[in-house]
Amino acid sequence: MPFRLDLPETFTRTLEQSDRALVGMWLCSGSPINAEICAGSGLDWLLIDGEHAPLSLQAIQTQLQVIAAYPVTPVVRVPSGDATIIKQYLDLGAQNLLVPMVDTAEDAAAIISATRYPPEGVRGVGSALSRAARWNRVDDYLGTANSTHVSVIAQIESAEAVANAPAICRSGVDAIFIGPSDLAASMGHLGQQAHPQVVAAIHTVIVAAREAGIPVGINAFDPAHARDYIDGGIDFILVGADVSSLARASEALAQTFITGDSQPQRSSY
């Protein structure tokens, strides 16, 4: 008797079912051990970062396999909106993609097309050979992938993207994620995510997402800022990372147990 599998629900569906902000953290180390530790933490979601971390396709797939044993939703950030890269990430089993540097509605439309099989898009057909369809053990994967098994999150992180936020939010993407660090840099405020102009731009994007009726998330490692966004009704948020948590915790050990050690306070990000 053939063995059939059902895929987990997408991040978009999980957001729809939640009555509070979904709280998550970055996975940047590439370590499957770290991924498994964080997967069992009780957090709602984990972001595997393929943009700034030294992760191969194999490393990402291994982390997805490890995380699958736990009740947490993985999202994977691709390094760019390139259609070939998106195809590879989808085929290795990433259902929820966060695409960086989406500046226009045309950018958003292109990444949506890259995640959809024809005639809705240009995704190459190779699911029978890949983890995406669990090697053809998911019934009618080709017929249901476009509508059921993939969610696309556009990352707004530039002044241009803020100006185009209403159009991006109505382009057909499933959700919006705000990147305050790159946004601050693009506005001339490098390293100043809490600058009033940056905060105003962030709220412009949040309003655009609300008006379009799609979820909006943000990165906020400062606990006070994170709490403000959660209390303000943000839909999903990242509040830490595996690498920064280890860095700050190991520094705290040194400061506690090595006489005379006085390390400067560092941002968690």
mmCIF file of C-alpha atoms in Angstrom:
data_model
loop_
_atom_site.group_PDB
_atom_site.id
_atom_site.type_symbol
_atom_site.label_atom_id
_atom_site.label_comp_id
_atom_site.label_asym_id
_atom_site.label_seq_id
_atom_site.Cartn_x
_atom_site.Cartn_y
_atom_site.Cartn_z
ATOM 1 C CA MET A 1 0.000 0.000 0.000
ATOM 2 C CA PRO A 2 1.560 3.357 -1.016
ATOM 3 C CA PHE A 3 2.625 5.585 1.879
ATOM 4 C CA ARG A 4 1.096 9.067 1.722
ATOM 5 C CA LEU A 5 2.043 12.177 3.659
ATOM 6 C CA ASP A 6 0.481 15.515 4.488
ATOM 7 C CA LEU A 7 2.639 18.629 4.627
ATOM 8 C CA PRO A 8 2.551 21.014 7.592
ATOM 9 C CA GLU A 9 0.393 24.102 7.334
ATOM 10 C CA THR A 10 2.092 27.177 5.970
ATOM 11 C CA PHE A 11 3.195 30.083 8.114
ATOM 12 C CA THR A 12 0.405 32.150 6.579
ATOM 13 C CA ARG A 13 -2.195 29.650 7.756
ATOM 14 C CA THR A 14 -0.622 29.555 11.211
ATOM 15 C CA LEU A 15 -0.839 33.351 11.392
ATOM 16 C CA GLU A 16 -4.506 33.234 10.424
ATOM 17 C CA GLN A 17 -5.256 30.866 13.292
ATOM 18 C CA SER A 18 -3.383 32.838 15.965
ATOM 19 C CA ASP A 19 -4.932 35.410 18.270
ATOM 20 C CA ARG A 20 -1.562 36.893 19.279
ATOM 21 C CA ALA A 21 1.792 37.812 17.802
ATOM 22 C CA LEU A 22 3.878 34.812 16.778
ATOM 23 C CA VAL A 23 7.316 35.102 18.374
ATOM 24 C CA GLY A 24 10.423 33.650 16.797
ATOM 25 C CA MET A 25 14.188 33.828 16.439
ATOM 26 C CA TRP A 26 16.874 33.640 13.750
ATOM 27 C CA LEU A 27 18.974 30.587 13.014
ATOM 28 C CA CYS A 28 22.238 31.917 11.599
ATOM 29 C CA SER A 29 24.911 29.469 12.762
ATOM 30 C CA GLY A 30 24.126 26.670 10.322
ATOM 31 C CA SER A 31 24.271 24.187 13.189
ATOM 32 C CA PRO A 32 21.561 21.495 13.172
ATOM 33 C CA ILE A 33 22.166 21.065 16.913
ATOM 34 C CA ASN A 34 21.391 24.729 17.504
ATOM 35 C CA ALA A 35 18.358 24.395 15.245
ATOM 36 C CA GLU A 36 17.044 21.466 17.273
ATOM 37 C CA ILE A 37 17.674 23.206 20.602
ATOM 38 C CA CYS A 38 15.810 26.303 19.424
ATOM 39 C CA ALA A 39 13.017 24.215 17.876
ATOM 40 C CA GLY A 40 12.238 22.773 21.293
ATOM 41 C CA SER A 41 12.260 26.136 23.066
ATOM 42 C CA GLY A 42 8.540 26.854 22.883
ATOM 43 C CA LEU A 43 8.895 29.648 20.344
ATOM 44 C CA ASP A 44 6.319 29.847 17.558
ATOM 45 C CA TRP A 45 8.641 30.071 14.551
ATOM 46 C CA LEU A 46 12.250 29.991 13.442
ATOM 47 C CA LEU A 47 13.889 31.864 10.583
ATOM 48 C CA ILE A 48 16.664 29.976 8.812
ATOM 49 C CA ASP A 49 18.771 32.706 7.263
ATOM 50 C CA GLY A 50 20.133 31.934 3.820
ATOM 51 C CA GLU A 51 21.019 35.575 3.107
ATOM 52 C CA HIS A 52 23.693 36.517 5.655
ATOM 53 C CA ALA A 53 24.639 33.126 7.077
ATOM 54 C CA PRO A 54 27.085 30.680 5.388
ATOM 55 C CA LEU A 55 24.440 28.093 4.594
ATOM 56 C CA SER A 56 24.486 25.615 1.735
ATOM 57 C CA LEU A 57 21.336 24.044 0.334
ATOM 58 C CA GLN A 58 22.244 20.871 2.199
ATOM 59 C CA ALA A 59 22.611 22.775 5.479
ATOM 60 C CA ILE A 60 19.199 24.367 5.057
ATOM 61 C CA GLN A 61 17.541 21.044 4.232
ATOM 62 C CA THR A 62 19.157 19.396 7.261
ATOM 63 C CA GLN A 63 17.834 22.128 9.539
ATOM 64 C CA LEU A 64 14.362 21.763 8.058
ATOM 65 C CA GLN A 65 14.503 18.013 8.692
ATOM 66 C CA VAL A 66 15.584 18.531 12.299
ATOM 67 C CA ILE A 67 12.972 21.203 12.991
ATOM 68 C CA ALA A 68 10.203 19.025 11.504
ATOM 69 C CA ALA A 69 10.158 16.902 14.658
ATOM 70 C CA TYR A 70 9.008 19.869 16.777
ATOM 71 C CA PRO A 71 5.828 22.003 16.980
ATOM 72 C CA VAL A 72 7.407 25.128 15.500
ATOM 73 C CA THR A 73 7.060 26.680 12.039
ATOM 74 C CA PRO A 74 10.217 27.193 9.956
ATOM 75 C CA VAL A 75 10.576 30.115 7.586
ATOM 76 C CA VAL A 76 13.583 30.312 5.255
ATOM 77 C CA ARG A 77 15.101 33.540 3.995
ATOM 78 C CA VAL A 78 16.526 33.182 0.511
ATOM 79 C CA PRO A 79 19.615 35.227 -0.404
ATOM 80 C CA SER A 80 17.765 37.015 -3.210
ATOM 81 C CA GLY A 81 14.654 36.945 -5.358
ATOM 82 C CA ASP A 82 16.398 34.965 -8.096
ATOM 83 C CA ALA A 83 13.959 32.460 -9.608
ATOM 84 C CA THR A 84 16.512 29.653 -9.775
ATOM 85 C CA ILE A 85 17.432 30.018 -6.108
ATOM 86 C CA ILE A 86 13.768 30.136 -5.106
ATOM 87 C CA LYS A 87 13.125 26.949 -7.103
ATOM 88 C CA GLN A 88 15.951 25.161 -5.287
ATOM 89 C CA TYR A 89 14.792 26.279 -1.850
ATOM 90 C CA LEU A 90 11.225 25.169 -2.556
ATOM 91 C CA ASP A 91 12.344 21.791 -3.860
ATOM 92 C CA LEU A 92 14.413 21.060 -0.760
ATOM 93 C CA GLY A 93 11.272 21.513 1.315
ATOM 94 C CA ALA A 94 11.070 25.157 2.331
ATOM 95 C CA GLN A 95 7.356 25.991 2.315
ATOM 96 C CA ASN A 96 7.613 29.483 3.775
ATOM 97 C CA LEU A 97 9.973 31.878 2.007
ATOM 98 C CA LEU A 98 11.089 35.303 3.194
ATOM 99 C CA VAL A 99 12.523 37.244 0.269
ATOM 100 C CA PRO A 100 14.796 40.228 1.070
ATOM 101 C CA MET A 101 15.076 43.588 -0.658
ATOM 102 C CA VAL A 102 11.638 43.726 -2.252
ATOM 103 C CA ASP A 103 11.481 47.358 -3.379
ATOM 104 C CA THR A 104 8.579 47.461 -5.841
ATOM 105 C CA ALA A 105 5.338 45.716 -6.706
ATOM 106 C CA GLU A 106 7.131 44.389 -9.791
ATOM 107 C CA ASP A 107 9.751 42.766 -7.551
ATOM 108 C CA ALA A 108 6.950 41.190 -5.520
ATOM 109 C CA ALA A 109 5.176 39.900 -8.618
ATOM 110 C CA ALA A 110 8.391 38.307 -9.850
ATOM 111 C CA ILE A 111 9.006 36.399 -6.630
ATOM 112 C CA ILE A 112 5.406 35.212 -6.529
ATOM 113 C CA SER A 113 5.778 33.931 -10.082
ATOM 114 C CA ALA A 114 8.965 32.104 -9.087
ATOM 115 C CA THR A 115 7.064 30.177 -6.397
ATOM 116 C CA ARG A 116 4.143 29.132 -8.626
ATOM 117 C CA TYR A 117 3.906 26.333 -11.159
ATOM 118 C CA PRO A 118 2.676 27.266 -14.677
ATOM 119 C CA PRO A 119 0.406 28.717 -15.817
ATOM 120 C CA GLU A 120 0.407 30.938 -12.702
ATOM 121 C CA GLY A 121 4.164 31.206 -12.588
ATOM 122 C CA VAL A 122 7.514 29.892 -13.752
ATOM 123 C CA ARG A 123 8.548 27.384 -11.078
ATOM 124 C CA GLY A 124 10.308 24.387 -12.613
ATOM 125 C CA VAL A 125 8.679 20.998 -12.118
ATOM 126 C CA GLY A 126 10.866 18.618 -10.141
ATOM 127 C CA SER A 127 8.823 17.794 -7.075
ATOM 128 C CA ALA A 128 8.803 14.045 -7.672
ATOM 129 C CA LEU A 129 12.571 14.085 -7.170
ATOM 130 C CA SER A 130 12.653 16.328 -4.116
ATOM 131 C CA ARG A 131 11.724 16.738 -0.485
ATOM 132 C CA ALA A 132 9.100 19.361 -1.387
ATOM 133 C CA ALA A 133 6.558 16.646 -2.224
ATOM 134 C CA ARG A 134 8.289 14.116 0.035
ATOM 135 C CA TRP A 135 9.452 12.319 -3.097
ATOM 136 C CA ASN A 136 5.940 12.091 -4.554
ATOM 137 C CA ARG A 137 4.312 10.919 -1.322
ATOM 138 C CA VAL A 138 2.133 14.030 -1.012
ATOM 139 C CA ASP A 139 -1.051 13.477 -3.000
ATOM 140 C CA ASP A 140 -1.509 15.930 -5.878
ATOM 141 C CA TYR A 141 1.355 18.163 -4.804
ATOM 142 C CA LEU A 142 1.574 19.728 -8.257
ATOM 143 C CA GLY A 143 -2.114 20.572 -8.235
ATOM 144 C CA THR A 144 -2.175 22.035 -4.738
ATOM 145 C CA ALA A 145 1.274 23.575 -4.187
ATOM 146 C CA ASN A 146 0.354 26.993 -5.580
ATOM 147 C CA SER A 147 -2.703 27.440 -3.396
ATOM 148 C CA THR A 148 -1.916 25.401 -0.298
ATOM 149 C CA HIS A 149 1.718 24.551 0.348
ATOM 150 C CA VAL A 150 3.738 27.731 -0.203
ATOM 151 C CA SER A 151 3.651 31.151 1.449
ATOM 152 C CA VAL A 152 5.647 34.180 0.347
ATOM 153 C CA ILE A 153 6.756 36.947 2.686
ATOM 154 C CA ALA A 154 8.200 40.113 1.147
ATOM 155 C CA GLN A 155 10.831 41.950 3.167
ATOM 156 C CA ILE A 156 10.560 45.727 3.064
ATOM 157 C CA GLU A 157 13.866 47.268 4.084
ATOM 158 C CA SER A 158 14.557 50.379 2.026
ATOM 159 C CA ALA A 159 13.200 53.888 1.669
ATOM 160 C CA GLU A 160 12.084 52.983 -1.855
ATOM 161 C CA ALA A 161 10.147 49.990 -0.550
ATOM 162 C CA VAL A 162 8.441 52.134 2.084
ATOM 163 C CA ALA A 163 7.289 54.522 -0.646
ATOM 164 C CA ASN A 164 5.949 51.552 -2.603
ATOM 165 C CA ALA A 165 4.536 49.713 0.414
ATOM 166 C CA PRO A 166 0.839 50.021 -0.525
ATOM 167 C CA ALA A 167 1.472 48.491 -3.960
ATOM 168 C CA ILE A 168 3.765 45.771 -2.565
ATOM 169 C CA CYS A 169 1.177 44.835 0.045
ATOM 170 C CA ARG A 170 -1.482 44.472 -2.656
ATOM 171 C CA SER A 171 0.732 42.545 -5.076
ATOM 172 C CA GLY A 172 -0.389 39.115 -3.898
ATOM 173 C CA VAL A 173 2.308 38.379 -1.315
ATOM 174 C CA ASP A 174 1.061 36.553 1.746
ATOM 175 C CA ALA A 175 2.738 38.771 4.341
ATOM 176 C CA ILE A 176 5.188 41.633 4.839
ATOM 177 C CA PHE A 177 8.284 41.619 7.030
ATOM 178 C CA ILE A 178 10.041 44.862 7.964
ATOM 179 C CA GLY A 179 13.845 44.935 8.233
ATOM 180 C CA PRO A 180 14.701 47.948 10.428
ATOM 181 C CA SER A 181 18.483 47.668 10.079
ATOM 182 C CA ASP A 182 18.710 47.970 6.309
ATOM 183 C CA LEU A 183 15.830 50.420 6.336
ATOM 184 C CA ALA A 184 17.724 52.668 8.732
ATOM 185 C CA ALA A 185 20.841 52.427 6.574
ATOM 186 C CA SER A 186 18.934 53.324 3.401
ATOM 187 C CA MET A 187 17.544 56.400 5.156
ATOM 188 C CA GLY A 188 20.984 57.598 6.225
ATOM 189 C CA HIS A 189 20.713 56.363 9.815
ATOM 190 C CA LEU A 190 23.030 53.344 9.848
ATOM 191 C CA GLY A 191 22.749 51.437 13.136
ATOM 192 C CA GLN A 192 19.887 53.635 14.374
ATOM 193 C CA GLN A 193 16.837 51.402 14.080
ATOM 194 C CA ALA A 194 15.015 53.510 16.678
ATOM 195 C CA HIS A 195 15.588 56.832 14.918
ATOM 196 C CA PRO A 196 12.271 58.734 14.770
ATOM 197 C CA GLN A 197 12.318 58.841 10.962
ATOM 198 C CA VAL A 198 12.920 55.096 10.794
ATOM 199 C CA VAL A 199 10.144 54.402 13.298
ATOM 200 C CA ALA A 200 7.794 56.607 11.275
ATOM 201 C CA ALA A 201 8.655 54.667 8.111
ATOM 202 C CA ILE A 202 8.022 51.378 9.921
ATOM 203 C CA HIS A 203 4.565 52.536 10.938
ATOM 204 C CA THR A 204 3.877 53.595 7.351
ATOM 205 C CA VAL A 205 4.493 50.004 6.257
ATOM 206 C CA ILE A 206 2.383 48.590 9.086
ATOM 207 C CA VAL A 207 -0.540 50.799 8.051
ATOM 208 C CA ALA A 208 -0.155 49.730 4.409
ATOM 209 C CA ALA A 209 -0.240 46.054 5.396
ATOM 210 C CA ARG A 210 -3.273 46.578 7.604
ATOM 211 C CA GLU A 211 -5.124 48.359 4.801
ATOM 212 C CA ALA A 212 -4.266 45.516 2.413
ATOM 213 C CA GLY A 213 -5.455 42.929 4.942
ATOM 214 C CA ILE A 214 -2.217 40.943 5.154
ATOM 215 C CA PRO A 215 -0.032 40.085 8.176
ATOM 216 C CA VAL A 216 2.994 42.222 8.985
ATOM 217 C CA GLY A 217 6.065 41.302 11.020
ATOM 218 C CA ILE A 218 9.298 42.883 12.176
ATOM 219 C CA ASN A 219 12.711 42.208 13.657
ATOM 220 C CA ALA A 220 13.272 43.734 17.123
ATOM 221 C CA PHE A 221 16.052 42.433 19.358
ATOM 222 C CA ASP A 222 15.669 45.227 21.914
ATOM 223 C CA PRO A 223 13.155 43.829 24.444
ATOM 224 C CA ALA A 224 11.478 47.198 24.993
ATOM 225 C CA HIS A 225 11.003 47.760 21.270
ATOM 226 C CA ALA A 226 9.806 44.193 20.799
ATOM 227 C CA ARG A 227 7.232 44.585 23.554
ATOM 228 C CA ASP A 228 6.017 47.849 22.046
ATOM 229 C CA TYR A 229 5.465 46.169 18.674
ATOM 230 C CA ILE A 230 3.722 43.192 20.265
ATOM 231 C CA ASP A 231 1.486 45.444 22.349
ATOM 232 C CA GLY A 232 0.814 47.471 19.205
ATOM 233 C CA GLY A 233 -0.592 44.425 17.423
ATOM 234 C CA ILE A 234 2.258 43.236 15.214
ATOM 235 C CA ASP A 235 1.421 39.839 13.745
ATOM 236 C CA PHE A 236 4.848 38.178 13.966
ATOM 237 C CA ILE A 237 8.239 39.158 15.304
ATOM 238 C CA LEU A 238 11.835 37.991 15.664
ATOM 239 C CA VAL A 239 13.330 38.736 19.073
ATOM 240 C CA GLY A 240 16.732 37.029 19.005
ATOM 241 C CA ALA A 241 19.178 34.779 17.187
ATOM 242 C CA ASP A 242 21.122 31.643 17.999
ATOM 243 C CA VAL A 243 24.491 33.322 17.387
ATOM 244 C CA SER A 244 23.776 36.484 19.374
ATOM 245 C CA SER A 245 22.283 34.501 22.257
ATOM 246 C CA LEU A 246 25.458 32.412 22.464
ATOM 247 C CA ALA A 247 27.696 35.478 22.130
ATOM 248 C CA ARG A 248 25.981 37.415 24.909
ATOM 249 C CA ALA A 249 25.694 34.382 27.217
ATOM 250 C CA SER A 250 29.368 33.452 26.830
ATOM 251 C CA GLU A 251 30.385 37.074 27.473
ATOM 252 C CA ALA A 252 28.274 37.039 30.628
ATOM 253 C CA LEU A 253 30.098 33.938 31.850
ATOM 254 C CA ALA A 254 33.450 35.616 31.297
ATOM 255 C CA GLN A 255 32.338 38.750 33.081
ATOM 256 C CA THR A 256 30.969 36.750 36.011
ATOM 257 C CA PHE A 257 33.853 34.356 36.594
ATOM 258 C CA ILE A 258 37.018 36.087 35.365
ATOM 259 C CA THR A 259 38.250 38.606 37.928
ATOM 260 C CA GLY A 260 38.677 42.054 36.494
ATOM 261 C CA ASP A 261 36.979 41.265 33.218
ATOM 262 C CA SER A 262 34.895 44.215 32.156
ATOM 263 C CA GLN A 263 33.262 43.850 28.776
ATOM 264 C CA PRO A 264 31.282 46.594 27.073
ATOM 265 C CA GLN A 265 27.544 46.296 26.745
ATOM 266 C CA ARG A 266 26.654 45.181 23.252
ATOM 267 C CA SER A 267 23.452 45.226 21.327
ATOM 268 C CA SER A 268 21.865 41.817 20.937
ATOM 269 C CA TYR A 269 21.697 42.357 17.175
#
